[in-house]
Coordinates of C-alpha atoms in Angstrom, one line a residue:
Chain A
M1 CA 28.0 -6.3 -34.7
N2 CA 27.0 -7.0 -30.9
L3 CA 24.0 -6.0 -29.4
D4 CA 25.5 -3.2 -27.1
R5 CA 26.9 -1.5 -30.2
E6 CA 23.6 -1.5 -32.1
L7 CA 21.6 -0.3 -29.4
K8 CA 24.1 2.4 -29.1
I9 CA 24.1 3.4 -32.9
K10 CA 20.1 3.5 -32.5
A11 CA 20.4 5.7 -29.2
D12 CA 22.6 8.0 -31.4
T13 CA 20.6 8.5 -34.5
K14 CA 17.5 9.2 -31.9
L15 CA 19.7 12.0 -30.6
V16 CA 20.5 13.4 -34.1
R17 CA 16.9 13.2 -35.1
R18 CA 15.5 15.5 -31.9
S19 CA 14.5 18.6 -33.9
I20 CA 15.0 22.1 -32.6
G21 CA 11.1 22.2 -32.2
D22 CA 11.7 19.3 -29.4
V23 CA 14.9 21.1 -27.5
L24 CA 12.6 24.5 -27.2
F25 CA 9.5 23.3 -26.2
S26 CA 11.4 20.8 -23.4
G27 CA 13.4 24.1 -22.4
L28 CA 10.2 26.0 -22.3
T29 CA 8.4 23.2 -19.9
G30 CA 11.9 23.3 -18.1
I31 CA 11.7 27.2 -17.7
F32 CA 8.4 27.0 -16.3
T33 CA 9.1 24.5 -13.9
L34 CA 12.2 26.4 -12.6
L35 CA 9.7 29.1 -12.0
T36 CA 7.7 26.9 -9.9
G37 CA 10.8 26.2 -8.0
A38 CA 11.9 29.8 -7.6
I39 CA 8.5 30.5 -6.0
L40 CA 9.4 28.5 -3.3
V41 CA 13.0 30.0 -3.1
A42 CA 11.4 33.6 -3.4
L43 CA 9.4 33.0 -0.5
A44 CA 11.8 32.2 1.6
T45 CA 14.2 35.1 0.5
V46 CA 11.7 37.5 0.4
L47 CA 10.3 36.8 3.8
A48 CA 14.0 36.8 5.2
I49 CA 14.6 40.2 3.8
Q50 CA 11.5 41.7 4.9
A51 CA 12.0 40.2 8.5
W52 CA 15.4 41.4 8.7
P53 CA 14.9 44.4 10.8
S54 CA 13.0 42.3 13.4
I55 CA 15.5 39.7 13.3
E56 CA 18.5 41.9 13.7
K57 CA 17.0 44.0 16.5
F58 CA 15.6 41.2 18.6
G59 CA 17.4 38.1 17.8
V60 CA 16.8 34.8 19.9
S61 CA 14.6 37.2 22.6
F62 CA 11.8 37.1 19.9
F63 CA 11.2 33.7 20.8
T64 CA 11.4 34.1 24.5
S65 CA 9.5 37.4 25.0
S66 CA 5.9 37.4 25.4
V67 CA 5.5 41.1 24.9
W68 CA 3.6 42.3 22.0
D69 CA 3.6 46.5 22.4
P70 CA 3.2 48.1 19.1
V71 CA 3.5 51.5 21.1
K72 CA 6.9 50.7 22.6
E73 CA 8.0 48.9 19.5
V74 CA 8.8 45.6 21.6
F75 CA 7.7 42.2 19.8
G76 CA 7.8 38.7 21.0
A77 CA 6.4 35.6 19.7
M78 CA 6.2 33.1 22.5
P79 CA 2.5 33.3 22.9
A80 CA 1.8 32.7 19.3
V81 CA 4.4 30.1 19.2
F82 CA 2.9 28.3 22.1
G83 CA -0.6 28.8 20.9
T84 CA 0.4 27.4 17.3
L85 CA 2.4 24.2 19.1
A86 CA -0.5 23.5 21.8
S87 CA -3.4 23.8 19.4
S88 CA -2.0 21.7 16.7
V89 CA -0.9 19.0 19.0
L90 CA -4.3 18.8 20.8
A91 CA -5.9 18.6 17.2
L92 CA -3.7 15.6 16.3
V93 CA -4.5 13.9 19.4
I94 CA -8.4 14.2 18.7
A95 CA -7.9 13.7 14.9
V96 CA -5.6 10.9 14.6
P97 CA -7.7 8.3 16.3
I98 CA -10.7 9.3 14.3
S99 CA -8.8 9.8 11.0
L100 CA -7.3 6.3 11.5
G101 CA -10.5 4.5 12.3
T102 CA -12.2 6.0 9.4
A103 CA -9.5 4.8 7.0
I104 CA -9.3 1.4 8.3
F105 CA -13.2 1.2 7.8
L106 CA -13.3 3.0 4.4
S107 CA -10.5 0.6 3.1
E108 CA -10.8 -2.7 5.0
L109 CA -14.4 -2.9 6.6
A110 CA -16.9 -1.0 5.2
P111 CA -19.2 -3.0 2.4
K112 CA -18.0 -2.3 -1.0
W113 CA -21.0 0.1 -1.9
L114 CA -20.1 2.5 0.8
R115 CA -16.2 2.7 0.1
G116 CA -17.0 5.2 -2.8
P117 CA -19.4 7.5 -1.4
G118 CA -17.8 7.3 2.3
S119 CA -14.5 8.6 0.5
F120 CA -16.5 11.3 -1.3
V121 CA -18.0 12.6 1.9
I122 CA -14.3 12.7 3.6
E123 CA -12.8 14.6 0.6
M124 CA -15.7 16.8 0.5
L125 CA -15.1 17.9 4.1
A126 CA -11.5 18.9 3.0
A127 CA -13.3 21.0 0.2
I128 CA -15.3 23.0 2.6
P129 CA -13.6 26.5 2.6
S130 CA -11.7 27.3 6.0
V131 CA -13.6 30.7 6.7
I132 CA -17.4 28.8 6.4
I133 CA -15.8 26.0 9.0
G134 CA -14.9 29.1 11.4
L135 CA -18.4 30.6 10.8
W136 CA -19.9 27.6 11.9
G137 CA -17.4 27.4 14.7
I138 CA -18.8 30.9 15.8
F139 CA -22.2 30.3 15.7
V140 CA -23.0 26.5 16.0
M141 CA -19.9 24.6 17.7
V142 CA -19.1 27.6 20.7
P143 CA -22.4 27.9 21.8
A144 CA -22.8 24.2 21.8
L145 CA -19.5 23.9 23.5
R146 CA -20.4 26.4 26.5
P147 CA -22.4 24.1 28.4
V148 CA -20.1 21.2 28.4
Q149 CA -17.1 23.8 29.4
V150 CA -19.7 25.0 32.1
W151 CA -20.0 21.5 33.3
L152 CA -16.2 20.7 33.3
G153 CA -15.3 24.1 34.8
A154 CA -17.4 23.2 37.9
H155 CA -16.5 19.4 38.4
L156 CA -12.9 19.4 37.5
G157 CA -12.2 23.1 37.9
S158 CA -9.3 21.9 40.1
L159 CA -7.4 20.6 37.0
P160 CA -5.1 23.2 35.4
F161 CA -6.7 22.3 32.0
F162 CA -10.5 23.6 33.4
T163 CA -9.2 26.7 35.1
G164 CA -10.5 30.4 34.1
N165 CA -13.7 31.2 32.6
P166 CA -15.7 28.7 30.8
Y167 CA -18.4 30.8 29.5
I168 CA -16.8 32.7 26.7
G169 CA -16.1 29.7 24.5
F170 CA -13.6 31.4 22.5
D171 CA -10.6 29.1 23.6
M172 CA -7.9 27.0 22.9
L173 CA -10.3 24.2 23.2
A174 CA -12.6 25.4 20.4
A175 CA -9.4 25.8 18.3
A176 CA -8.3 22.6 18.7
L177 CA -11.6 20.9 18.0
I178 CA -11.7 22.9 14.7
L179 CA -8.5 22.4 13.8
A180 CA -9.0 18.5 14.3
I181 CA -12.4 18.6 12.1
M182 CA -10.1 20.4 9.2
I183 CA -7.4 17.9 9.4
I184 CA -9.3 14.6 9.8
P185 CA -9.7 14.4 6.0
I186 CA -6.1 14.7 5.2
I187 CA -5.0 12.3 7.4
T188 CA -7.9 9.9 6.7
T189 CA -7.2 10.0 2.8
V190 CA -3.5 9.8 2.9
S191 CA -3.6 6.8 5.6
R192 CA -6.6 5.2 3.4
D193 CA -4.7 5.1 0.4
A194 CA -1.5 3.7 2.5
I195 CA -3.7 0.8 4.2
R196 CA -4.8 0.1 0.4
A197 CA -1.3 -0.1 -1.0
V198 CA -0.5 -3.1 1.5
P199 CA -0.2 -6.5 -0.6
V200 CA -3.5 -8.7 -0.2
A201 CA -1.1 -11.6 0.1
Q202 CA 0.2 -10.7 3.3
K203 CA -3.5 -10.1 5.0
E204 CA -4.7 -13.6 3.2
S205 CA -1.7 -15.3 5.0
M206 CA -2.5 -13.6 8.0
L207 CA -6.2 -14.9 7.9
A208 CA -5.1 -18.4 6.8
L209 CA -3.2 -18.7 9.9
G210 CA -6.5 -18.4 11.8
A211 CA -6.4 -14.5 12.7
T212 CA -9.0 -12.4 13.4
R213 CA -9.5 -9.1 11.3
W214 CA -8.5 -7.1 13.6
E215 CA -5.3 -9.5 14.7
T216 CA -4.7 -8.9 10.8
L217 CA -5.0 -4.9 11.1
S218 CA -2.9 -4.8 14.0
R219 CA -0.1 -6.9 13.1
V220 CA 0.1 -6.9 9.4
V221 CA -1.6 -4.2 7.8
L222 CA -0.9 -1.0 10.1
P223 CA 2.9 -2.1 10.7
Y224 CA 3.1 -2.4 7.1
C225 CA 2.8 0.9 6.6
R226 CA 3.7 2.6 9.6
S227 CA 5.9 5.2 8.1
S228 CA 3.2 6.3 5.8
L229 CA 0.7 6.6 8.6
I230 CA 3.3 8.5 10.5
G231 CA 3.6 10.6 7.5
A232 CA -0.1 11.4 7.3
T233 CA -0.4 12.4 10.8
I234 CA 2.8 14.5 10.3
L235 CA 0.8 16.1 7.0
G236 CA -2.2 16.8 9.0
L237 CA 0.3 18.1 11.7
G238 CA 1.5 20.8 8.9
R239 CA -1.8 21.6 7.8
A240 CA -3.0 22.4 11.5
L241 CA 0.1 24.6 12.1
G242 CA -0.7 26.7 9.1
E243 CA -4.6 26.6 9.3
T244 CA -5.7 30.4 9.7
M245 CA -9.4 31.5 9.4
A246 CA -11.1 29.1 11.2
V247 CA -8.6 29.3 14.3
T248 CA -8.7 33.1 14.0
M249 CA -12.6 33.1 14.3
V250 CA -12.8 30.9 17.5
I251 CA -9.4 31.4 19.5
G252 CA -10.0 34.6 21.0
N253 CA -6.9 35.9 19.8
A254 CA -5.2 37.1 23.2
D255 CA -1.5 36.7 24.0
N256 CA -1.9 34.3 26.9
I257 CA 0.3 31.6 27.6
S258 CA -1.9 29.1 29.6
L259 CA -2.3 25.2 30.2
S260 CA -6.1 26.0 30.7
L261 CA -8.3 24.9 27.7
F262 CA -10.7 27.7 28.6
S263 CA -7.9 30.5 28.2
S264 CA -8.0 32.3 25.0
A265 CA -5.1 32.1 23.1
T266 CA -3.4 33.0 19.6
T267 CA -1.3 31.4 17.0
I268 CA 1.1 32.7 14.9
A269 CA -1.1 32.6 11.5
S270 CA -4.2 34.1 13.7
K271 CA -2.0 36.5 14.7
I272 CA -0.6 37.8 11.4
A273 CA -4.3 37.7 9.8
S274 CA -5.8 39.8 12.8
Q275 CA -2.9 42.4 12.9
F276 CA -1.3 42.5 9.8
G277 CA -3.3 45.2 8.3
E278 CA -2.7 47.6 11.1
A279 CA 0.9 47.1 11.6
S280 CA 3.6 49.3 10.1
G281 CA 7.5 49.6 10.9
L282 CA 9.0 47.3 13.0
G283 CA 5.8 45.8 14.0
L284 CA 5.3 44.6 10.3
S285 CA 8.5 43.3 10.2
S286 CA 8.0 41.4 13.4
L287 CA 4.8 39.8 11.7
I288 CA 6.8 39.0 8.5
E289 CA 9.2 37.2 10.8
L290 CA 6.6 35.2 12.3
A291 CA 5.5 34.2 8.7
L292 CA 9.1 33.3 8.1
I293 CA 9.0 30.9 11.2
L294 CA 5.7 29.5 10.2
L295 CA 7.2 28.9 6.6
A296 CA 10.1 27.3 8.0
V297 CA 8.6 24.8 10.1
S298 CA 5.8 24.0 7.7
L299 CA 8.5 23.2 5.3
I300 CA 10.3 20.9 7.5
V301 CA 7.1 19.1 8.5
N302 CA 6.1 18.8 4.7
V303 CA 9.5 17.5 3.8
I304 CA 9.4 15.0 6.3
A305 CA 5.8 14.1 5.8
R306 CA 6.2 13.7 2.3
L307 CA 9.3 11.5 2.4
L308 CA 7.7 9.0 4.8
V309 CA 4.5 9.2 2.5
W310 CA 6.5 8.5 -0.5
K311 CA 8.4 5.5 0.6
L312 CA 5.5 3.3 0.5
T313 CA 3.0 4.7 -2.2
S314 CA 5.5 5.7 -4.7
V315 CA 6.3 1.8 -5.2
K316 CA 3.0 0.9 -6.3
A317 CA 2.7 3.7 -8.7
G318 CA 3.3 1.8 -11.9
R319 CA 3.5 4.1 -14.9
V320 CA 3.3 3.6 -18.7
Chain B
M1 CA -8.4 -22.2 25.6
A2 CA -12.1 -21.3 25.0
N3 CA -11.9 -18.4 26.8
F4 CA -8.7 -16.6 24.9
M5 CA -10.8 -17.4 21.6
T6 CA -13.6 -15.1 22.9
R7 CA -11.0 -12.6 24.0
R8 CA -9.8 -12.2 20.8
R9 CA -13.2 -12.2 19.1
L10 CA -14.4 -9.7 21.5
T11 CA -11.3 -7.6 20.8
N12 CA -12.2 -8.0 17.2
R13 CA -15.6 -6.9 17.3
L14 CA -14.5 -4.0 19.6
M15 CA -12.0 -2.7 17.4
I16 CA -14.0 -3.0 14.4
G17 CA -17.1 -1.3 16.0
L18 CA -14.8 1.6 17.2
S19 CA -13.6 2.0 13.4
G20 CA -16.9 2.1 12.0
V21 CA -17.8 4.6 15.1
A22 CA -14.7 6.5 13.8
A23 CA -16.1 6.9 10.4
L24 CA -19.4 7.7 11.6
I25 CA -18.2 10.8 13.6
G26 CA -16.0 12.0 10.6
M27 CA -19.2 11.7 8.3
T28 CA -21.6 12.9 11.0
L29 CA -19.1 16.0 11.3
L30 CA -19.3 16.6 7.4
A31 CA -23.0 16.5 7.7
L32 CA -23.5 19.0 10.6
I33 CA -21.2 21.5 8.8
L34 CA -22.8 21.3 5.5
G35 CA -26.5 20.5 6.5
Y36 CA -26.0 23.5 8.8
T37 CA -25.1 26.2 6.3
L38 CA -27.1 25.1 3.4
I39 CA -30.1 24.8 5.4
H40 CA -29.6 27.8 7.5
G41 CA -27.9 29.6 4.3
L42 CA -30.7 29.1 2.1
S43 CA -33.2 30.8 4.5
Y44 CA -31.2 34.1 4.1
I45 CA -30.8 34.0 0.6
N46 CA -33.0 36.1 -1.7
L47 CA -32.7 38.0 -5.2
D48 CA -31.7 41.3 -3.4
F49 CA -28.8 39.5 -2.0
L50 CA -27.4 38.1 -5.5
T51 CA -28.1 41.6 -7.1
N52 CA -27.8 44.2 -4.8
A53 CA -24.5 46.0 -3.4
Y54 CA -23.1 46.4 0.0
K55 CA -25.5 48.5 2.3
P56 CA -24.7 49.8 5.6
V57 CA -26.4 48.6 8.7
G58 CA -29.7 49.7 8.8
E59 CA -30.6 49.8 5.1
A60 CA -32.3 47.1 3.9
G61 CA -31.7 45.0 0.9
G62 CA -27.9 45.2 1.1
G63 CA -26.4 42.2 -0.9
M64 CA -23.3 40.9 -2.1
R65 CA -23.2 41.5 -5.9
N66 CA -19.9 43.2 -5.8
E67 CA -18.0 40.7 -3.7
I68 CA -19.5 37.7 -6.0
I69 CA -18.0 39.7 -8.9
G70 CA -15.0 40.1 -7.2
T71 CA -14.4 36.8 -6.3
L72 CA -14.9 35.7 -10.2
I73 CA -12.5 38.2 -11.2
L74 CA -9.6 37.1 -8.6
V75 CA -10.1 33.4 -9.2
G76 CA -10.1 34.2 -13.3
L77 CA -6.6 36.3 -12.6
G78 CA -5.2 33.4 -10.3
S79 CA -6.2 31.1 -13.2
L80 CA -4.9 32.9 -15.9
I81 CA -1.3 33.5 -13.9
A82 CA -1.6 29.4 -12.7
I83 CA -2.7 27.6 -15.7
P84 CA 0.2 28.1 -18.1
I85 CA 2.8 27.5 -15.2
G86 CA 0.9 24.5 -13.7
L87 CA 0.5 23.1 -17.0
M88 CA 4.1 23.3 -18.4
T89 CA 5.3 22.4 -14.9
G90 CA 3.1 19.3 -15.2
L91 CA 4.3 18.5 -18.8
F92 CA 7.9 18.8 -17.7
L93 CA 7.1 16.5 -14.9
A94 CA 5.3 13.9 -16.9
D95 CA 7.0 13.9 -20.4
F96 CA 10.4 16.2 -20.3
G97 CA 12.2 16.0 -17.2
S98 CA 14.7 13.3 -16.5
P99 CA 13.5 10.8 -13.9
R100 CA 15.7 12.5 -11.5
M101 CA 14.7 16.2 -12.1
A102 CA 10.9 15.3 -12.7
S103 CA 10.9 13.7 -8.8
A104 CA 12.9 16.7 -7.3
F105 CA 10.6 19.4 -8.9
R106 CA 7.5 17.0 -8.1
F107 CA 9.1 17.1 -4.5
V108 CA 9.1 21.0 -4.9
A109 CA 5.6 21.2 -6.1
D110 CA 4.3 18.8 -3.3
V111 CA 6.1 20.8 -0.9
L112 CA 4.8 24.4 -2.3
S113 CA 1.4 23.1 -2.0
G114 CA 2.0 22.7 1.7
V115 CA 2.8 26.3 2.3
P116 CA 0.4 27.8 4.6
S117 CA -1.8 30.2 2.6
I118 CA -1.2 33.0 5.2
V119 CA 2.4 32.7 4.1
V120 CA 1.7 33.1 0.6
G121 CA -0.5 36.4 1.1
V122 CA 2.6 37.8 3.3
F123 CA 4.9 37.2 0.2
A124 CA 2.2 38.7 -2.0
F125 CA 2.1 41.7 -0.1
A126 CA 5.9 41.9 0.2
I127 CA 6.3 41.8 -3.4
V128 CA 3.5 43.6 -5.0
V129 CA 1.6 45.7 -2.4
K130 CA 4.6 46.9 -0.7
P131 CA 6.4 48.1 -3.8
M132 CA 3.1 49.5 -5.5
H133 CA 1.8 51.2 -2.4
S134 CA -1.7 49.7 -2.8
Y135 CA -3.8 47.1 -2.0
S136 CA -4.9 45.6 -5.3
A137 CA -7.1 43.0 -7.1
F138 CA -3.5 42.0 -8.8
S139 CA -1.6 40.9 -5.5
G140 CA -4.8 38.9 -4.8
G141 CA -4.5 37.0 -8.2
I142 CA -0.7 36.6 -7.6
A143 CA -1.3 35.0 -4.4
L144 CA -4.6 32.8 -5.3
A145 CA -2.3 31.6 -8.3
I146 CA 1.0 30.3 -6.0
I147 CA -1.6 28.5 -4.4
M148 CA -3.1 26.8 -7.5
I149 CA 0.2 26.2 -9.4
P150 CA 1.2 22.9 -7.5
I151 CA -2.4 21.7 -7.7
I152 CA -2.5 22.0 -11.5
A153 CA 0.9 21.0 -12.0
R154 CA 0.3 17.6 -10.1
T155 CA -3.1 16.7 -11.2
A156 CA -2.0 17.6 -14.9
E157 CA 1.2 15.5 -14.5
E158 CA -1.2 12.5 -13.4
A159 CA -3.5 13.0 -16.2
L160 CA -0.4 13.3 -19.1
R161 CA 1.1 10.1 -17.7
L162 CA -2.4 8.1 -17.8
V163 CA -2.2 8.8 -21.7
P164 CA -1.2 5.0 -23.1
I165 CA 2.2 4.8 -24.7
S166 CA 1.0 3.4 -27.5
Q167 CA -0.8 6.7 -28.6
R168 CA 2.3 8.5 -28.1
E169 CA 4.3 5.7 -30.6
A170 CA 1.8 5.7 -32.7
A171 CA 2.1 9.6 -33.5
L172 CA 5.8 9.5 -33.2
A173 CA 5.6 6.6 -35.7
L174 CA 3.8 9.0 -38.2
G175 CA 7.0 10.9 -38.3
I176 CA 6.1 13.9 -36.1
T177 CA 8.3 15.7 -33.7
R178 CA 8.0 15.0 -30.2
W179 CA 6.6 18.3 -29.2
R180 CA 4.0 17.8 -32.1
S181 CA 2.9 15.0 -30.4
V182 CA 2.7 16.4 -27.0
L183 CA 0.6 19.2 -28.2
G184 CA -1.8 17.2 -30.8
V185 CA -2.0 13.6 -29.2
V186 CA -1.2 13.6 -25.6
I187 CA -2.2 16.8 -24.0
P188 CA -5.8 16.3 -25.9
G189 CA -6.1 12.5 -24.9
A190 CA -5.5 13.8 -21.2
M191 CA -7.8 16.9 -21.7
T192 CA -10.4 15.7 -19.0
G193 CA -7.6 15.2 -16.6
I194 CA -6.3 18.6 -17.0
I195 CA -9.7 20.2 -16.6
T196 CA -10.0 18.1 -13.6
G197 CA -7.1 19.9 -12.1
I198 CA -7.9 23.0 -13.1
M199 CA -11.4 22.7 -11.4
L200 CA -9.8 21.5 -8.2
G201 CA -7.5 24.5 -8.3
V202 CA -10.7 26.9 -8.7
A203 CA -12.5 25.3 -6.2
R204 CA -9.7 25.6 -3.8
I205 CA -8.9 29.2 -4.2
A206 CA -12.3 30.1 -4.7
G207 CA -12.7 29.6 -0.9
E208 CA -9.3 31.0 0.2
T209 CA -9.7 33.9 2.7
A210 CA -6.2 34.3 4.3
P211 CA -4.0 35.5 1.7
L212 CA -6.9 38.1 0.5
L213 CA -6.7 39.5 4.0
F214 CA -3.7 42.2 2.9
T215 CA -3.8 41.7 -0.9
A216 CA -7.1 42.3 -2.1
L217 CA -8.1 43.6 1.3
G218 CA -11.8 44.0 0.3
N219 CA -14.0 46.8 -1.1
N220 CA -17.8 47.5 -1.0
F221 CA -18.1 49.6 -4.2
G222 CA -17.1 47.1 -6.7
F223 CA -14.6 46.7 -9.3
N224 CA -12.2 49.7 -9.6
G225 CA -9.5 48.0 -12.2
L226 CA -7.0 45.6 -11.1
L227 CA -4.8 47.8 -9.4
K228 CA -7.5 48.7 -6.7
P229 CA -8.8 46.7 -3.8
I230 CA -11.2 44.5 -4.6
G231 CA -14.2 42.8 -2.8
A232 CA -14.3 39.0 -2.4
L233 CA -17.0 36.5 -1.2
P234 CA -14.9 34.9 1.6
L235 CA -13.4 38.0 2.8
Q236 CA -17.2 39.5 3.3
I237 CA -18.3 36.4 4.9
Y238 CA -15.3 36.9 7.4
H239 CA -15.9 40.5 8.1
F240 CA -19.9 39.8 8.4
A241 CA -19.0 36.8 10.7
L242 CA -17.5 39.0 13.2
S243 CA -20.2 41.6 13.0
P244 CA -22.2 42.3 15.7
F245 CA -25.0 43.1 13.7
K246 CA -27.9 40.2 12.9
D247 CA -28.4 41.5 9.6
Q248 CA -24.9 41.2 8.8
Q249 CA -24.4 37.7 10.4
Q250 CA -27.3 36.6 8.2
Q251 CA -25.7 37.7 5.0
A252 CA -22.6 35.9 6.2
W253 CA -24.7 32.8 6.2
A254 CA -26.0 33.5 2.7
G255 CA -22.9 33.9 1.2
A256 CA -21.1 30.6 2.9
F257 CA -24.0 29.1 1.3
L258 CA -23.3 30.4 -2.1
L259 CA -19.2 29.7 -1.5
I260 CA -20.4 26.0 -0.6
V261 CA -22.7 25.4 -3.3
L262 CA -20.1 26.6 -5.7
V263 CA -17.4 24.5 -4.0
L264 CA -19.9 21.5 -4.1
V265 CA -20.9 21.4 -7.5
V266 CA -17.3 22.1 -8.8
S267 CA -16.4 19.0 -6.5
I268 CA -19.1 17.1 -8.0
I269 CA -18.2 17.5 -11.6
V270 CA -14.7 17.0 -10.8
R271 CA -15.8 13.6 -9.4
W272 CA -17.8 12.7 -12.4
L273 CA -14.9 13.7 -14.8
S274 CA -12.4 11.6 -13.2
R275 CA -14.6 8.5 -12.4
G276 CA -12.9 5.3 -13.0
K277 CA -9.6 7.2 -13.0
K278 CA -7.0 7.3 -10.0
Y279 CA -5.4 10.4 -9.2

């Protein structure tokens, strides 16, 4: 009897021995897993159905109009969409260099005794509830920023970014800074894991050729995990797009579209948070359409990010 | 040549220094937020705050007893729904699903955990609050559970995978069926990791505010049944933070202190439980 045949018989007996309990139990886990998947599908479907009156009424003009008038029942999402994108991109610009530096420090440069506690500290930052960061934003960060804003307004006020009233402090700048604080942990931890996954041999060979540490980092380590690092950034973007409480508390919540960092603004999430309670009818439907847009954007962003991050990190995940 | 060497060295020093500075900024931020909340909050906290119910502005001694209880109820409700679903999903991902199915649903769980919590709140509003015509503790629990499920599923999966294959084989070699070995050997072996995941989930949902804004809604007068609005610590912090009254702002800090201590303690326990293991 050849080996293949022997193995096949063994496999068959294995199948026969599968008890009813096994089938039931594995079926049960399958059903619960389907339920998890169904939640995601239900999220999209239910929001689409609830948003339908608004989708039907406003169509594409929902994105291009900046009127939000519950009395006349005319709703447009442009300021919220603009504010979401602007605050998230600004937050990324601030957070990415800090996160990348921290990740490099924690994975390559820091002495061994500092790596564990250092990582712990960054992870704790991720665990602080958004509402507390917002509270800190209102009472500590915004007052501290005001003098800086006044100075910027006085000296660079001719630039479009620093026009307007620098005294309020509840504006795009505050929102971007607070978002940056909130996404630093996620970008840092994912980047750190990616950098750690770079094979030691690659680094050693570069060092053996006489390269400095920075040369090794910039020409071997970072290029090696480039896609994961981009993934980490996009993951941070996804978090920033959907962040609600802290932003709502410091952004000023006004339907402005302005280049100025000193201008109060709004985001999709903060608009939903601040207006959902009072909305009804078409207004409610429009807010749900905003939620649907946010869901769609964050799904796309997350899918891209996960694919990029998985590409590298799933290889090292050796299993039993 | 010598010049070139120095420039390379200088760049090296500079960039390494910069990354150290970046790490310093990140950690300083945490220290600032954490330190300020803890010190500031502690100075406003007292027994009245823990044991008294909300009192209107002007009356002394108002506290957050009802909100603390409300948060416990909401977190309990969320956990009650999320733990079985999350655990079973984790089992499927680690043990029962075919590799292709498992990786597909692992992806789904990861994507679900990236859905903004406010969107989950709107969803819970649409499926529970709207049909039942009432804001309720129940709808808040549903929203929190949806946020918790992917966290539990993924950490449970990782924990289950850490159970050595030799243990599984030993159990099967004794002649018991696979599901009995999973229940009797694999799950107990992964119990620490599973509990870690549950606690991570609890720490996450305990501080969630956005999904509660239009599900649990808030209620200053205490628990009134699962189908009625209920207060929660984060919600009250939010309302008091926006309040013009000094007294309520101070209560917001005291509430923040409680919440942050809760989250810190849970995170440190999680860290301690999962020491030496890689999640």
